[in-house]
PDB file of C-alpha atoms in Angstrom:
ATOM      1  CA  MET A  29      95.502  98.210 139.150  1.00 59.00           C
ATOM      2  CA  SER A  30      98.224  96.050 140.523  1.00 66.00           C
ATOM      3  CA  GLY A  31      98.338  92.531 141.748  1.00 72.00           C
ATOM      4  CA  TYR A  32      97.568  89.246 140.117  1.00 74.00           C
ATOM      5  CA  LEU A  33      94.437  90.320 138.217  1.00 76.00           C
ATOM      6  CA  GLY A  34      95.604  93.855 137.399  1.00 76.00           C
ATOM      7  CA  GLY A  35      96.544  92.996 133.831  1.00 78.00           C
ATOM      8  CA  TYR A  36      93.203  91.318 133.236  1.00 88.00           C
ATOM      9  CA  ALA A  37      91.360  94.315 134.672  1.00 87.00           C
ATOM     10  CA  THR A  38      93.199  96.593 132.242  1.00 87.00           C
ATOM     11  CA  LEU A  39      92.349  94.293 129.350  1.00 89.00           C
ATOM     12  CA  GLY A  40      88.711  94.122 130.440  1.00 92.00           C
ATOM     13  CA  LEU A  41      88.511  97.902 130.715  1.00 93.00           C
ATOM     14  CA  LEU A  42      90.018  98.261 127.245  1.00 94.00           C
ATOM     15  CA  LEU A  43      87.494  95.796 125.819  1.00 96.00           C
ATOM     16  CA  LEU A  44      84.622  97.665 127.480  1.00 97.00           C
ATOM     17  CA  VAL A  45      85.802 101.006 126.083  1.00 97.00           C
ATOM     18  CA  GLY A  46      86.159  99.452 122.621  1.00 97.00           C
ATOM     19  CA  ALA A  47      82.651  97.978 122.793  1.00 98.00           C
ATOM     20  CA  ALA A  48      81.282 101.347 123.966  1.00 98.00           C
ATOM     21  CA  VAL A  49      82.884 103.162 121.021  1.00 98.00           C
ATOM     22  CA  PHE A  50      81.464 100.513 118.660  1.00 97.00           C
ATOM     23  CA  VAL A  51      77.946 100.872 120.071  1.00 98.00           C
ATOM     24  CA  ALA A  52      78.185 104.683 120.087  1.00 97.00           C
ATOM     25  CA  ALA A  53      79.211 104.755 116.412  1.00 96.00           C
ATOM     26  CA  PHE A  54      76.332 102.534 115.316  1.00 95.00           C
ATOM     27  CA  THR A  55      73.873 104.433 117.502  1.00 96.00           C
ATOM     28  CA  ALA A  56      75.008 107.756 116.014  1.00 95.00           C
ATOM     29  CA  ASN A  57      74.558 106.312 112.531  1.00 90.00           C
ATOM     30  CA  ARG A  58      71.061 105.139 113.380  1.00 89.00           C
ATOM     31  CA  VAL A  59      70.039 108.446 114.969  1.00 90.00           C
ATOM     32  CA  LEU A  60      71.699 110.869 112.557  1.00 88.00           C
ATOM     33  CA  GLY A  61      71.425 108.957 109.263  1.00 81.00           C
ATOM     34  CA  PRO A  62      68.570 109.380 106.749  1.00 72.00           C
ATOM     35  CA  ARG A  63      65.642 107.049 107.303  1.00 72.00           C
ATOM     36  CA  ARG A  64      63.849 107.324 103.986  1.00 68.00           C
ATOM     37  CA  ILE A  65      64.064 109.133 100.690  1.00 59.00           C
ATOM     38  CA  PRO A  66      62.170 112.435 100.846  1.00 58.00           C
ATOM     39  CA  GLU A  67      59.140 112.656  98.540  1.00 59.00           C
ATOM     40  CA  SER A  68      60.376 115.865  96.931  1.00 58.00           C
ATOM     41  CA  SER A  69      63.555 114.222  95.681  1.00 53.00           C
ATOM     42  CA  ALA A  70      62.031 111.054  94.208  1.00 49.00           C
ATOM     43  CA  ALA A  71      63.405 112.098  90.805  1.00 51.00           C
ATOM     44  CA  GLN A  72      66.863 112.316  92.362  1.00 58.00           C
ATOM     45  CA  SER A  73      66.781 108.875  93.952  1.00 58.00           C
ATOM     46  CA  GLY A  74      70.294 108.246  92.620  1.00 59.00           C
ATOM     47  CA  LYS A  75      71.430 110.798  95.176  1.00 59.00           C
ATOM     48  CA  TYR A  76      71.208 108.154  97.903  1.00 56.00           C
ATOM     49  CA  ASP A  77      73.040 105.423  96.007  1.00 57.00           C
ATOM     50  CA  THR A  78      76.412 104.225  97.190  1.00 59.00           C
ATOM     51  CA  TYR A  79      79.168 106.549  95.978  1.00 59.00           C
ATOM     52  CA  GLU A  80      81.176 104.922  93.171  1.00 56.00           C
ATOM     53  CA  CYS A  81      83.230 107.791  91.694  1.00 63.00           C
ATOM     54  CA  GLY A  82      80.179 109.112  89.868  1.00 62.00           C
ATOM     55  CA  LEU A  83      80.495 106.554  87.072  1.00 64.00           C
ATOM     56  CA  ASP A  84      77.844 104.081  86.115  1.00 65.00           C
ATOM     57  CA  PRO A  85      79.073 100.485  86.286  1.00 63.00           C
ATOM     58  CA  VAL A  86      79.681  98.951  82.858  1.00 69.00           C
ATOM     59  CA  GLY A  87      79.869  95.245  82.141  1.00 71.00           C
ATOM     60  CA  GLY A  88      79.747  92.360  84.552  1.00 71.00           C
ATOM     61  CA  ASP A  89      80.999  92.232  88.098  1.00 71.00           C
ATOM     62  CA  TRP A  90      83.514  89.406  87.498  1.00 77.00           C
ATOM     63  CA  ALA A  91      87.086  90.165  86.496  1.00 75.00           C
ATOM     64  CA  GLN A  92      89.891  87.680  86.051  1.00 79.00           C
ATOM     65  CA  ALA A  93      93.238  88.460  87.692  1.00 77.00           C
ATOM     66  CA  GLN A  94      96.496  86.894  86.610  1.00 79.00           C
ATOM     67  CA  ILE A  95      98.080  84.549  89.139  1.00 79.00           C
ATOM     68  CA  ARG A  96     101.484  86.176  88.635  1.00 77.00           C
ATOM     69  CA  TYR A  97     100.338  89.281  90.521  1.00 81.00           C
ATOM     70  CA  TYR A  98      99.653  87.136  93.569  1.00 83.00           C
ATOM     71  CA  VAL A  99     103.009  85.393  93.169  1.00 80.00           C
ATOM     72  CA  TYR A 100     104.823  88.743  93.113  1.00 81.00           C
ATOM     73  CA  ALA A 101     102.896  89.937  96.164  1.00 85.00           C
ATOM     74  CA  TYR A 102     103.621  86.684  98.008  1.00 83.00           C
ATOM     75  CA  LEU A 103     107.323  86.785  97.169  1.00 80.00           C
ATOM     76  CA  TYR A 104     107.564  90.425  98.206  1.00 84.00           C
ATOM     77  CA  ALA A 105     105.852  89.783 101.530  1.00 86.00           C
ATOM     78  CA  LEU A 106     107.970  86.701 102.129  1.00 80.00           C
ATOM     79  CA  PHE A 107     111.309  88.393 101.532  1.00 79.00           C
ATOM     80  CA  ALA A 108     110.284  91.650 103.213  1.00 84.00           C
ATOM     81  CA  VAL A 109     109.296  89.839 106.402  1.00 81.00           C
ATOM     82  CA  GLU A 110     112.430  87.734 106.341  1.00 79.00           C
ATOM     83  CA  SER A 111     114.631  90.775 105.797  1.00 78.00           C
ATOM     84  CA  VAL A 112     113.114  92.355 108.916  1.00 83.00           C
ATOM     85  CA  PHE A 113     114.998  89.715 110.917  1.00 80.00           C
ATOM     86  CA  LEU A 114     118.294  91.218 109.727  1.00 80.00           C
ATOM     87  CA  PHE A 115     117.842  94.449 111.703  1.00 80.00           C
ATOM     88  CA  PRO A 116     117.699  92.991 115.238  1.00 79.00           C
ATOM     89  CA  TRP A 117     120.651  90.775 114.390  1.00 79.00           C
ATOM     90  CA  ALA A 118     122.677  93.779 113.228  1.00 78.00           C
ATOM     91  CA  VAL A 119     121.889  95.644 116.451  1.00 77.00           C
ATOM     92  CA  VAL A 120     122.794  92.740 118.743  1.00 77.00           C
ATOM     93  CA  PHE A 121     125.780  91.492 116.735  1.00 75.00           C
ATOM     94  CA  ASP A 122     128.198  94.106 118.088  1.00 73.00           C
ATOM     95  CA  ARG A 123     127.563  93.222 121.733  1.00 75.00           C
ATOM     96  CA  PRO A 124     130.081  91.063 123.587  1.00 78.00           C
ATOM     97  CA  GLY A 125     129.358  87.374 123.860  1.00 77.00           C
ATOM     98  CA  TYR A 126     128.236  86.901 120.287  1.00 75.00           C
ATOM     99  CA  GLY A 127     130.841  85.155 118.235  1.00 72.00           C
ATOM    100  CA  ALA A 128     131.208  83.030 115.161  1.00 75.00           C
ATOM    101  CA  ALA A 129     128.051  81.044 115.916  1.00 76.00           C
ATOM    102  CA  VAL A 130     125.901  84.112 115.334  1.00 79.00           C
ATOM    103  CA  VAL A 131     127.674  84.876 112.068  1.00 81.00           C
ATOM    104  CA  ILE A 132     127.178  81.275 110.906  1.00 85.00           C
ATOM    105  CA  GLU A 133     123.486  81.367 111.831  1.00 83.00           C
ATOM    106  CA  MET A 134     122.987  84.557 109.836  1.00 84.00           C
ATOM    107  CA  ALA A 135     124.932  83.089 106.906  1.00 88.00           C
ATOM    108  CA  VAL A 136     122.576  80.107 106.899  1.00 89.00           C
ATOM    109  CA  PHE A 137     119.584  82.453 107.052  1.00 85.00           C
ATOM    110  CA  VAL A 138     120.841  84.556 104.126  1.00 86.00           C
ATOM    111  CA  ALA A 139     121.692  81.375 102.199  1.00 91.00           C
ATOM    112  CA  VAL A 140     118.096  80.175 102.578  1.00 87.00           C
ATOM    113  CA  LEU A 141     116.912  83.550 101.270  1.00 83.00           C
ATOM    114  CA  ALA A 142     119.329  83.332  98.363  1.00 87.00           C
ATOM    115  CA  LEU A 143     118.166  79.795  97.547  1.00 90.00           C
ATOM    116  CA  GLY A 144     114.567  81.018  97.506  1.00 83.00           C
ATOM    117  CA  ILE A 145     115.378  83.814  95.098  1.00 83.00           C
ATOM    118  CA  LEU A 146     117.479  81.480  92.955  1.00 89.00           C
ATOM    119  CA  TYR A 147     114.625  78.939  92.829  1.00 87.00           C
ATOM    120  CA  ALA A 148     112.132  81.633  91.802  1.00 82.00           C
ATOM    121  CA  TRP A 149     114.540  82.931  89.177  1.00 85.00           C
ATOM    122  CA  ARG A 150     115.268  79.459  87.722  1.00 89.00           C
ATOM    123  CA  LYS A 151     111.519  78.676  87.483  1.00 86.00           C
ATOM    124  CA  ASN A 152     111.012  81.975  85.589  1.00 83.00           C
ATOM    125  CA  ILE A 153     108.630  83.191  88.243  1.00 77.00           C
ATOM    126  CA  LEU A 154     110.359  86.565  88.363  1.00 73.00           C
ATOM    127  CA  ARG A 155     110.100  87.158  84.618  1.00 75.00           C
ATOM    128  CA  TRP A 156     107.464  89.720  83.696  1.00 70.00           C
ATOM    129  CA  THR A 157     105.474  88.763  80.594  1.00 67.00           C
TER     130      THR A 157
END
């Protein structure tokens, strides 16, 4: 598959294979899955309930989560993604042609990270209560 439309043909073939796998999975579920509860096991109707660790649910279905957990997760994702940018820079830094400008750019980048951590620390966001 070469030429102008070769890439699109590959993408189209991949989409068709993905759709075929999707349809095959749902068809297998429809053909092989149970259709109704057998009459002999009417007393064991709980056998066909959704598996939930074998425990009966207790209480309501609403639970309040503290916002600080989301803040920690957001800060972790933010700084983890930003720290990923350090690795390509470290690999390319040693090559010829990269001088003081690259070092200054990375210093600015790390300074922005440090300001973010400092801001979170000063606002007591990082303090566990």
